[in-house]
mmCIF file of C-alpha atoms and ligand atoms in Angstrom:
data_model
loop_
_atom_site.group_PDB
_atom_site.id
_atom_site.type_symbol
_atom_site.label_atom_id
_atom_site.label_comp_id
_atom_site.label_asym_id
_atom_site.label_seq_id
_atom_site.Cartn_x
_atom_site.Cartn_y
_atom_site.Cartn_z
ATOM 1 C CA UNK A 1408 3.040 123.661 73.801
ATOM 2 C CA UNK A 1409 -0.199 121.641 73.416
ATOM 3 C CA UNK A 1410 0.230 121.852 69.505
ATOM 4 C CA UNK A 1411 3.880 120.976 69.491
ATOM 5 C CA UNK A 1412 3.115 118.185 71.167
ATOM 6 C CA UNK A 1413 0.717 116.816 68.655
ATOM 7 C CA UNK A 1414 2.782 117.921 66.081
ATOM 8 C CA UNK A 1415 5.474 115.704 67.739
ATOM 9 C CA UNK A 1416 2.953 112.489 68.717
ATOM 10 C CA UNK A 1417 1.825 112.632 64.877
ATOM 11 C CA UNK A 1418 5.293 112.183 63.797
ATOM 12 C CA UNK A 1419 6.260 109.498 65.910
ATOM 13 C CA UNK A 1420 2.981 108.172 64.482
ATOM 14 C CA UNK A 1421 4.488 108.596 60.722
ATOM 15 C CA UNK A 1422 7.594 107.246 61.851
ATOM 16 C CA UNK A 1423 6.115 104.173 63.593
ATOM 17 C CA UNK A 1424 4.163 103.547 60.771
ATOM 18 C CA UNK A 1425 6.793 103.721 58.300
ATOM 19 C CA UNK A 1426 8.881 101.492 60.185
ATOM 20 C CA UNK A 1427 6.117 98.846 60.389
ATOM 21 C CA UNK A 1428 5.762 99.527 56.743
ATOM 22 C CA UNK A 1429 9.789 98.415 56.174
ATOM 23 C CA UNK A 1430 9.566 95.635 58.777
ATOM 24 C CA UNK A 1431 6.276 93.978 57.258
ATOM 25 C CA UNK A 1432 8.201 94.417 53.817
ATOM 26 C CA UNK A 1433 11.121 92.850 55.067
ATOM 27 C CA UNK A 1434 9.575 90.119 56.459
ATOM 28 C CA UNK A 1435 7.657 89.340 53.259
ATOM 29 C CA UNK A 1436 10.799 89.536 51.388
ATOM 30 C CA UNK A 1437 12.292 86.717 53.652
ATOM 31 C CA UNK A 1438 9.486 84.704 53.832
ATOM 32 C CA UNK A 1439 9.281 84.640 49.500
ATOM 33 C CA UNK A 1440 13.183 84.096 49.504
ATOM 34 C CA UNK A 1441 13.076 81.438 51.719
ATOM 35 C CA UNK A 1442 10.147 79.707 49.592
ATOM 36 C CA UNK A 1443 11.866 79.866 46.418
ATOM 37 C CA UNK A 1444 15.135 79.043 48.214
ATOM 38 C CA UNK A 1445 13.213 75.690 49.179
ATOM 39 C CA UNK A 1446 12.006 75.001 45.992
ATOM 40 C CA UNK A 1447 15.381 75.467 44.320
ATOM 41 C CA UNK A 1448 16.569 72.667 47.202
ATOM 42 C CA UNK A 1449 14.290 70.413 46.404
ATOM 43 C CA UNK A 1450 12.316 70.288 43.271
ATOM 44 C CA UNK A 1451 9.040 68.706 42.926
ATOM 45 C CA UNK A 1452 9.894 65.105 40.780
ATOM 46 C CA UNK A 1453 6.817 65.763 38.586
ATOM 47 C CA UNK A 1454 9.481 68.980 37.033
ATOM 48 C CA UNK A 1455 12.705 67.372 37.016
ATOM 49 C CA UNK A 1456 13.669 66.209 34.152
ATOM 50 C CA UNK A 1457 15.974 63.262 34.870
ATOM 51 C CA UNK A 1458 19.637 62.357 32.793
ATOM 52 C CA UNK A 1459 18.323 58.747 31.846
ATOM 53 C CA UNK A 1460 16.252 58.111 28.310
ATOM 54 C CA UNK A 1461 13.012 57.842 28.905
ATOM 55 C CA UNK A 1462 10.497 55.379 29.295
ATOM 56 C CA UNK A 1463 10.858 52.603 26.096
ATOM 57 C CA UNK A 1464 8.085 53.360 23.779
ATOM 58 C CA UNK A 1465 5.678 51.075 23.463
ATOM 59 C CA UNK A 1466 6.328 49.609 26.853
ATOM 60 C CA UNK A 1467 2.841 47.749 27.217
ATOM 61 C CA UNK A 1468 2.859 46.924 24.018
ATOM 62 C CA UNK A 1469 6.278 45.120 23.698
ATOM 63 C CA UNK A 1470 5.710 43.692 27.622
ATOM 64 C CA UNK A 1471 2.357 42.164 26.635
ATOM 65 C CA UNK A 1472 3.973 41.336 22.952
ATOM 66 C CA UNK A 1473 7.040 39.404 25.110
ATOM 67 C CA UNK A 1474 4.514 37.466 27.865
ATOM 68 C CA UNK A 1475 2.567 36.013 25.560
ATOM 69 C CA UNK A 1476 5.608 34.759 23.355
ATOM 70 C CA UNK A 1477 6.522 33.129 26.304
ATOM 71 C CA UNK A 1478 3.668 31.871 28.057
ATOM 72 C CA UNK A 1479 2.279 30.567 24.802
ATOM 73 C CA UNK A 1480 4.782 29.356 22.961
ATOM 74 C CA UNK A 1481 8.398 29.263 25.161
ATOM 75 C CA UNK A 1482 6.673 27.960 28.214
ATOM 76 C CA UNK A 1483 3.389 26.891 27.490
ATOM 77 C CA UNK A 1484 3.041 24.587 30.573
ATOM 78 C CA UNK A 1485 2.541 28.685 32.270
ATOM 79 C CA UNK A 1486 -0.924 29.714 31.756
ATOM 80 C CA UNK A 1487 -0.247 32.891 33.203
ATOM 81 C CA UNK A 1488 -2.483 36.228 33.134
ATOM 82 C CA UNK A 1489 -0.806 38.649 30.951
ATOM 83 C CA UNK A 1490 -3.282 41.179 31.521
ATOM 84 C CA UNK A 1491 -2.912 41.234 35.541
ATOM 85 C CA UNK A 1492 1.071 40.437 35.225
ATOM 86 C CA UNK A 1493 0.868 43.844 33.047
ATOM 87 C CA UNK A 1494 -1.493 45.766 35.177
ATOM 88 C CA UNK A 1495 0.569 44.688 38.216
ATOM 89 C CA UNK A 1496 3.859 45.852 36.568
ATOM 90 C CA UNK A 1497 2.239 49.638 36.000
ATOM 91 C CA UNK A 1498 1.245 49.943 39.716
ATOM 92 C CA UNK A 1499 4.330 49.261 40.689
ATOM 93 C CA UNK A 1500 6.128 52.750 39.312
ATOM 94 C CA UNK A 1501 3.320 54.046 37.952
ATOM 95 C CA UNK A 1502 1.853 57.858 39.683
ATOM 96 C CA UNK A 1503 5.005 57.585 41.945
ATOM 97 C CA UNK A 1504 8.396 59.708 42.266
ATOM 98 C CA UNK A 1505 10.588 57.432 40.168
ATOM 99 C CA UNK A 1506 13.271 58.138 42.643
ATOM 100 C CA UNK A 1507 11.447 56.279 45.718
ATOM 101 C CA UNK A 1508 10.348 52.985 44.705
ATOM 102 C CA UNK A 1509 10.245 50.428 46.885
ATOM 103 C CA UNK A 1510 10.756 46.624 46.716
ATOM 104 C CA UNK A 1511 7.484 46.180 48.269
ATOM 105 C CA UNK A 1512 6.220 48.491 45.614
ATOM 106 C CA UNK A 1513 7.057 45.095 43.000
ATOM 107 C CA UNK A 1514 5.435 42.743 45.344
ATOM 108 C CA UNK A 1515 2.543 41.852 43.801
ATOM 109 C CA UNK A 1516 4.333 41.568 40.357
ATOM 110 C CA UNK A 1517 6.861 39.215 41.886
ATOM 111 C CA UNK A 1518 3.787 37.161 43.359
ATOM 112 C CA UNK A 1519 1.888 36.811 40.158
ATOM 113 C CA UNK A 1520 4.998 36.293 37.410
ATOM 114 C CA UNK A 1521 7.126 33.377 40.042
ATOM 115 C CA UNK A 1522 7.550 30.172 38.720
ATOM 116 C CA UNK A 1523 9.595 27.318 39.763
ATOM 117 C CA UNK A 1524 13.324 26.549 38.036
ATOM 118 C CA UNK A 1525 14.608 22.644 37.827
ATOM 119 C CA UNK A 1526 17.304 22.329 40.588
ATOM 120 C CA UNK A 1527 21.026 22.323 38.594
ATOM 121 C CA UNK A 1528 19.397 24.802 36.090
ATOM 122 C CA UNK A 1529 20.550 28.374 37.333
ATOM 123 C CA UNK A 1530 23.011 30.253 35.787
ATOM 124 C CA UNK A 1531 23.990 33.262 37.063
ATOM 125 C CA UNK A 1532 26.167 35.980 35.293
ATOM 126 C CA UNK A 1533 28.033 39.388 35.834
ATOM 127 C CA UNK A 1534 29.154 41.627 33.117
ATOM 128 C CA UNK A 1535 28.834 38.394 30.704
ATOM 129 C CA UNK A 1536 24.987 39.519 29.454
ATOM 130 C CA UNK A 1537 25.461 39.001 25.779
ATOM 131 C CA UNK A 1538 27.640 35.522 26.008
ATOM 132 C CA UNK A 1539 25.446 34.090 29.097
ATOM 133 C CA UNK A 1540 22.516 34.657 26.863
ATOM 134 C CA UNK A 1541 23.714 33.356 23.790
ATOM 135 C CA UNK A 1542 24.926 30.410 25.744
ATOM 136 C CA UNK A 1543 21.795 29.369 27.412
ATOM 137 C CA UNK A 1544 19.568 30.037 23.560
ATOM 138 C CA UNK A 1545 22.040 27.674 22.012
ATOM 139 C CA UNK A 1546 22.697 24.837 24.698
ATOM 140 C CA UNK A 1547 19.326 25.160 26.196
ATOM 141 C CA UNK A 1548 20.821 23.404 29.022
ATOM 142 C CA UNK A 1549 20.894 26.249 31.723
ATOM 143 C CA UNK A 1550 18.385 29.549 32.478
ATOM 144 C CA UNK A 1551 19.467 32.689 33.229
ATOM 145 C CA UNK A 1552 17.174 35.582 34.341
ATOM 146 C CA UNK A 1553 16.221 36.202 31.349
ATOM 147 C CA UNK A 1554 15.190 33.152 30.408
ATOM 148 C CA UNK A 1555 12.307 33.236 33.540
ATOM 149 C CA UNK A 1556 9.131 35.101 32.520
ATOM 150 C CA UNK A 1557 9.942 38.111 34.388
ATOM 151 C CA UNK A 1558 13.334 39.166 33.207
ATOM 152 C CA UNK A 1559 12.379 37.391 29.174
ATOM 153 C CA UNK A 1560 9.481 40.218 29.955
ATOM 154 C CA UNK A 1561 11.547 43.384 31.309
ATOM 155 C CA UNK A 1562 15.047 42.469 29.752
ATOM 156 C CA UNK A 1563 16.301 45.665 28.065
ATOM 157 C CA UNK A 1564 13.648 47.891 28.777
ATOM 158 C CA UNK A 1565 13.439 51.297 30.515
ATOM 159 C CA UNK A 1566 10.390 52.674 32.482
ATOM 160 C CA UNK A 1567 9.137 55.103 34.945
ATOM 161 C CA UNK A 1568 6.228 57.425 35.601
ATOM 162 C CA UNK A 1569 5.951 60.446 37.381
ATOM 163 C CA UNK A 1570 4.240 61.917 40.773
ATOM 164 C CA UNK A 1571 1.920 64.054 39.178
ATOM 165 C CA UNK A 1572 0.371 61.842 36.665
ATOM 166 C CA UNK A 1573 -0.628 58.417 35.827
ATOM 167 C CA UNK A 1574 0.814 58.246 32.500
ATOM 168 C CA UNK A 1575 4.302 56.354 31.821
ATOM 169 C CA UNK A 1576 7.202 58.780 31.218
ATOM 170 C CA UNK A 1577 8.497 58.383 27.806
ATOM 171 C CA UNK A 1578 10.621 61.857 28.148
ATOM 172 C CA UNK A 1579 13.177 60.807 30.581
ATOM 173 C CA UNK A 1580 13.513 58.460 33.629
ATOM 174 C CA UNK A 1581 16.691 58.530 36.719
ATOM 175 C CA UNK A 1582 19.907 57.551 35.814
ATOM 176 C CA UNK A 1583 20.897 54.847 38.117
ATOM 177 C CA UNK A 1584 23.818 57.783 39.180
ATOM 178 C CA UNK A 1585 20.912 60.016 40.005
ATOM 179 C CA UNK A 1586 19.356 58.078 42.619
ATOM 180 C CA UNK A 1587 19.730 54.279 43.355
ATOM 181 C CA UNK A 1588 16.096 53.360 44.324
ATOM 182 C CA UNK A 1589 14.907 53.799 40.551
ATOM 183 C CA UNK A 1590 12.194 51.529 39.399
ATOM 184 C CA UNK A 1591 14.593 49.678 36.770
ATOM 185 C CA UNK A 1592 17.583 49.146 39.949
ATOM 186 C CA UNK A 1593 14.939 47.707 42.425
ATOM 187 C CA UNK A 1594 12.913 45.806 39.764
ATOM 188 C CA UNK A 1595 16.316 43.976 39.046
ATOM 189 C CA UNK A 1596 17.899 43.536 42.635
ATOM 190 C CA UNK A 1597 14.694 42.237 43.674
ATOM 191 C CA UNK A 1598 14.023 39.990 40.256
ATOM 192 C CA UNK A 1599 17.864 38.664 40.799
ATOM 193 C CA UNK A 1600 17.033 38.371 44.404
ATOM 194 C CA UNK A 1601 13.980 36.097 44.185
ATOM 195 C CA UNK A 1602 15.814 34.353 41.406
ATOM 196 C CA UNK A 1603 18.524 33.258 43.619
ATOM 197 C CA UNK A 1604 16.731 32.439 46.472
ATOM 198 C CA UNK A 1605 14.854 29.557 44.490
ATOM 199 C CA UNK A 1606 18.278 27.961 43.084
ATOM 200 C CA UNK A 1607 19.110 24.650 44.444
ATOM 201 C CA UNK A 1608 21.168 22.220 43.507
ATOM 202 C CA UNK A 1609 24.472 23.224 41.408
ATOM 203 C CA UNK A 1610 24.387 26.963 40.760
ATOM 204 C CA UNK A 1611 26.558 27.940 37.676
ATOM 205 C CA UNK A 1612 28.159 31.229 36.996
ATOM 206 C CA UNK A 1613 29.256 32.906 34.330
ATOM 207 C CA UNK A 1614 32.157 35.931 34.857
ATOM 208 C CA UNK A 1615 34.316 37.934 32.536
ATOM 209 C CA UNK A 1616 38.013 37.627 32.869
ATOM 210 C CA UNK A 1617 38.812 40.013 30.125
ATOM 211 C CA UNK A 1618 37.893 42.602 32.241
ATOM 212 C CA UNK A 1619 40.110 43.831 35.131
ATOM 213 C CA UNK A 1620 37.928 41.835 38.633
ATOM 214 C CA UNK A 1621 36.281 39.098 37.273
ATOM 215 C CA UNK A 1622 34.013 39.553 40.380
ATOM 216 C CA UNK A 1623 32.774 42.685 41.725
ATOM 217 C CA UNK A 1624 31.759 42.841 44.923
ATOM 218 C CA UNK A 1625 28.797 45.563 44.178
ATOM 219 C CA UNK A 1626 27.925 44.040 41.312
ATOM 220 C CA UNK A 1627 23.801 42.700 41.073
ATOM 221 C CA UNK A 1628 25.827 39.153 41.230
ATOM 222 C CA UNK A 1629 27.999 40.267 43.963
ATOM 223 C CA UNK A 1630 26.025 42.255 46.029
ATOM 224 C CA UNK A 1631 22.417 40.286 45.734
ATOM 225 C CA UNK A 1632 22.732 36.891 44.314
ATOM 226 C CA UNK A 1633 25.562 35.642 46.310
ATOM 227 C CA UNK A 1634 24.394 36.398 49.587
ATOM 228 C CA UNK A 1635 20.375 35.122 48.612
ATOM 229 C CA UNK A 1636 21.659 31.672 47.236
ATOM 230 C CA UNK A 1637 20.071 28.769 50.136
ATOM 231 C CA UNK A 1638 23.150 26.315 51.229
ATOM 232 C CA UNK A 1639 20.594 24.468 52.392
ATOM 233 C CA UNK A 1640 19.362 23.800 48.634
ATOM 234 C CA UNK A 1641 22.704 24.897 46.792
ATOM 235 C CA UNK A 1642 25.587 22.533 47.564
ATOM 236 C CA UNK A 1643 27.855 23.591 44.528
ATOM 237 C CA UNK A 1644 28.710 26.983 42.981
ATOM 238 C CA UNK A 1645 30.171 26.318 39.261
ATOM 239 C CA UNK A 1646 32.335 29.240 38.249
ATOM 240 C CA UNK A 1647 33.325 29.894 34.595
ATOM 241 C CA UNK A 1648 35.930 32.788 34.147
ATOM 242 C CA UNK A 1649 35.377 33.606 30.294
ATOM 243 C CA UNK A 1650 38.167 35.423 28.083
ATOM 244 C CA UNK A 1651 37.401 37.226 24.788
ATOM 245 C CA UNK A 1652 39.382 35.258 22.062
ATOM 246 C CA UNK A 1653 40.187 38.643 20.355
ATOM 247 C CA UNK A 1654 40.985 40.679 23.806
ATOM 248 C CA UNK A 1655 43.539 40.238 26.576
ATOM 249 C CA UNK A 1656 42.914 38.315 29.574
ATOM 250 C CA UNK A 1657 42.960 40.386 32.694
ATOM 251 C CA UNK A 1658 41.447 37.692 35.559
ATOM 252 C CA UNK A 1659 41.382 34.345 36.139
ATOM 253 C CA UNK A 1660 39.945 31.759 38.534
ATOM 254 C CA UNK A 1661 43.704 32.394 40.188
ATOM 255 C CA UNK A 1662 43.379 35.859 40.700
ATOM 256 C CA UNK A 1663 42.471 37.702 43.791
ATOM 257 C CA UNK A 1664 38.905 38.640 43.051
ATOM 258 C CA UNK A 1665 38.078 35.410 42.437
ATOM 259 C CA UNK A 1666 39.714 34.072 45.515
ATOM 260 C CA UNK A 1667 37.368 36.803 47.412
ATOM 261 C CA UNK A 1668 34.602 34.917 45.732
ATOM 262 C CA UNK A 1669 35.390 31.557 46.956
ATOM 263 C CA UNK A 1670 35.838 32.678 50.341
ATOM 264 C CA UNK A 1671 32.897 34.355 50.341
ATOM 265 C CA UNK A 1672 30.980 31.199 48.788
ATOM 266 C CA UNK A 1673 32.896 28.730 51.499
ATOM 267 C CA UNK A 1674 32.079 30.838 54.287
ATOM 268 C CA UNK A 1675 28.157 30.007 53.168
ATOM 269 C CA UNK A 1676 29.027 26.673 53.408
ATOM 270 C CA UNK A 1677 28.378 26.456 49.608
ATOM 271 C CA UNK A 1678 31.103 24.302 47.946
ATOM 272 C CA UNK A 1679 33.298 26.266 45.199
ATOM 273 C CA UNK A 1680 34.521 25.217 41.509
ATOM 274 C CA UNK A 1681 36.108 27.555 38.715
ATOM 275 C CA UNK A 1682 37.289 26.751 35.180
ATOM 276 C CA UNK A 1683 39.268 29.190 33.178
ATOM 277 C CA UNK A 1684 37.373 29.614 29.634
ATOM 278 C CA UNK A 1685 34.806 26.695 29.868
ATOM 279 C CA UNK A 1686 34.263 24.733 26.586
ATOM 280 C CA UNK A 1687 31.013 23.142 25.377
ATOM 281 C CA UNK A 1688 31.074 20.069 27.062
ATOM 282 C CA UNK A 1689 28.104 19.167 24.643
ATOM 283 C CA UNK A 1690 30.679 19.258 21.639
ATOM 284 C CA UNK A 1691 31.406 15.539 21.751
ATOM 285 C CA UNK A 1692 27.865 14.764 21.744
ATOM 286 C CA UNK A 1693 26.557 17.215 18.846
ATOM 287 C CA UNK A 1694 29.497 14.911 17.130
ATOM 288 C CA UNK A 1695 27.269 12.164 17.381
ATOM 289 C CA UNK A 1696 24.068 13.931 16.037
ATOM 290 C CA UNK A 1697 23.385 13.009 12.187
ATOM 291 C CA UNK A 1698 24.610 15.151 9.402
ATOM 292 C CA UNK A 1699 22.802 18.626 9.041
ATOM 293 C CA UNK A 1700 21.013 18.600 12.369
ATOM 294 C CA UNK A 1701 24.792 20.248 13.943
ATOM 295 C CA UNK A 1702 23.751 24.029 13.531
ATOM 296 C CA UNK A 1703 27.117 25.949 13.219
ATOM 297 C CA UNK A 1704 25.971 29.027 15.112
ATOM 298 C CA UNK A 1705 26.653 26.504 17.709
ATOM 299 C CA UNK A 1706 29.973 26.204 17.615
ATOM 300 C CA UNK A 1707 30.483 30.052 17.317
ATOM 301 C CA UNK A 1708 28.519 30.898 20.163
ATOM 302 C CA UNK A 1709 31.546 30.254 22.836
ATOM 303 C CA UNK A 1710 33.709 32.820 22.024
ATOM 304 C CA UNK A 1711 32.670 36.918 22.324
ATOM 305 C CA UNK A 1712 31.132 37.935 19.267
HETATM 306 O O1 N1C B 284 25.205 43.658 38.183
HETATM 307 P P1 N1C B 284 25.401 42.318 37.530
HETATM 308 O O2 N1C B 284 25.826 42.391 36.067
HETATM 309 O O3 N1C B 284 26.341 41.420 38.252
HETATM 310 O O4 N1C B 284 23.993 41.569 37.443
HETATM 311 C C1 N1C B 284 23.870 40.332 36.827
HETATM 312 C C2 N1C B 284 23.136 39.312 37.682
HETATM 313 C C3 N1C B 284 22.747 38.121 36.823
HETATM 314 O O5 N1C B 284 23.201 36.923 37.421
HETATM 315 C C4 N1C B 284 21.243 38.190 36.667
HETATM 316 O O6 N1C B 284 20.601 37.073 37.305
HETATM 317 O O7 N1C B 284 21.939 39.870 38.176
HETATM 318 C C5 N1C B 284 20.797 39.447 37.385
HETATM 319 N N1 N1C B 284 20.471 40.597 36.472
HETATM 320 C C6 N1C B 284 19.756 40.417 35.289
HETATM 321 O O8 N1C B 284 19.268 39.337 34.976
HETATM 322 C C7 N1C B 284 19.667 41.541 34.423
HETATM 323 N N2 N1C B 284 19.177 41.702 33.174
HETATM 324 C C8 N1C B 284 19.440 42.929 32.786
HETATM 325 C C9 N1C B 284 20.906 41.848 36.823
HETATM 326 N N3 N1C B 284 20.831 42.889 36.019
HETATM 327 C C10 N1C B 284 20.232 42.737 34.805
HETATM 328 N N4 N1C B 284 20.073 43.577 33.779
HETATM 329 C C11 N1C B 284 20.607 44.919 33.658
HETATM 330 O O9 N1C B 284 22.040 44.775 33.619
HETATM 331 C C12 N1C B 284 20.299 45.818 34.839
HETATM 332 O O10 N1C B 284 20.066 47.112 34.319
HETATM 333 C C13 N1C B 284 21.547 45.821 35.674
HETATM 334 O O11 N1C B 284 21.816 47.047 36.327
HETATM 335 C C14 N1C B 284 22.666 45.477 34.715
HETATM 336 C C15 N1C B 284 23.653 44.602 35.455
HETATM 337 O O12 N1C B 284 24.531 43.944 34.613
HETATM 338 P P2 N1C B 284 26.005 43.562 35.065
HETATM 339 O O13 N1C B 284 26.665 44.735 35.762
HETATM 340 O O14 N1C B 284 26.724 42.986 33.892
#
């Protein structure tokens, strides 16, 4: 009796054992699925590898190349720092997830690189890069971003860094479909922002009407710069719907998105213009200019080239 029963009391013991053995092993099992099941959910940033190109190469290079250019010879009157304009660039994407940048993260940048625009000078543009550009070069009249150190500096560049590391990220960076708060998205809503802000006087703007809304309401333009313009300095906002000679023309300052514009402009208290396929008002002047000062490229530069 007394030996069956320790028989019986070790084999409970086996069996007790055993099935700690399988619930320990089960449990480690869950525990190491539900680890790798979190890291499949949410990779570290430092391993993705994003669907954008990657950082431009050369990025200090050409950014230090472009301020100097311009604060030494297209703005000399701006004795800024290169150096710390540079430096203060870096720290604003670089050793961070390029998927969580913050405005504030552009701050000091924004602080160092401002500089004050003549009122009646600011012209604004949406999906009219190439012609706005060309415009302002030749007629030298009006500034876009671009024309400001900041966006002359960044214009057409791509950069980010990465979590893990201090170095810039020349592999790949966030498409702007991958996650919106990507250091080239808020480096340009905020530059476009501050941009705005310090307009006064009459604000022109550039659209395309050869495209199907000449305004877009989520457009940079749209969705920033109209709603950061100060009626309190801007009395007058100068549209110009532009066509391309060799396309069709889809919108004009008649059509609806436009009228969404003006509403949205008059409800600012901001007064409202718009000119279908603005010429050169400087034409009749250049007439004037002697012989072989009248630089053709001139003439050209309205139409979409
Ligand atoms: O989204 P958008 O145009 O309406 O933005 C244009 C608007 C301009 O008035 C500029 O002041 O916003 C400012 N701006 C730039 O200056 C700029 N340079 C380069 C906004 N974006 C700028 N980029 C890049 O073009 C940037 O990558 C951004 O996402 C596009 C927007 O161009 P868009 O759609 O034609």
């Amino acid at each position: 009796m007394v030996r069956e029963s320790s028989s019986h009391r070790r084999q409970r013991c086996r069996c007790l054992l055993l099935s700690l053995t399988v619930i320990l092993i089960l449990g480690a099992v869950v525990v190491l699925a539900a680890v790798i099941f979190a890291k499949k959910k949410d990779p570290p940033a430092e391993l993705s590898q994003w669907k954008g190109s990657g950082s431009t190469g050369n990025l200090k290079e050409i950014m230090l190349g472009r301020c100097f250019i311009y604060t030494r010879i297209v703005n000399p009157e701006l004795r800024s720092d290169c150096l710390k304009i540079w430096e203060a660039f870096k720290n604003a994407f670089i050793s961070k997830n390029p998927c969580d940048i913050t405005e504030q993260d552009y701050q000091p940048l924004m602080e160092l690189a401002a500089h004050p625009i003549l009122c009646n000078k600011t012209l604004l543009w949406s999906k009219t890069s190439e012609l706005a550009h060309k415009y302002t070069k030749v007629q030298g009249n009006l500034l876009t971003l671009e024309d400001t150190l900041l966006g002359y500096m960044a214009d057409g560049l791509t950069w980010c860094g990465s979590p893990s590391n201090s170095e810039i990220n020349y592999e790949s960076c966030p498409h702007w479909r991958e996650c919106a708060n990507n250091p080239s998205s808020i480096f340009w809503k905020l530059a476009s922002r501050t941009f705005a802000e310090s307009a006064c006087g009459v604000v022109h703007v550039m659209l395309n009407g050869s495209i199907s809304h000449a305004f877009v309401n989520s457009s940079i333009f749209g969705s920033v710069e109209v709603h950061h313009l100060n009626p309190k300095k801007v009395h007058l906002m100068k549209i110009w719907v532009m066509h391309n000679i060799r396309g069709q023309s889809s919108d004009s300052c008649s059509s609806s998105s436009i009228k969404e514009l003006k509403s949205i402009i008059e409800g600012r208290n901001i007064a409202f213009s718009c000119k279908d396929d603005h010429r050169w008002s400087n034409l009749s002047r250049r007439r004037q200019e002697p012989a072989g000062q009248v630089n053709e490229a001139k003439v050209y530069s309205w139409f979409w080239l």
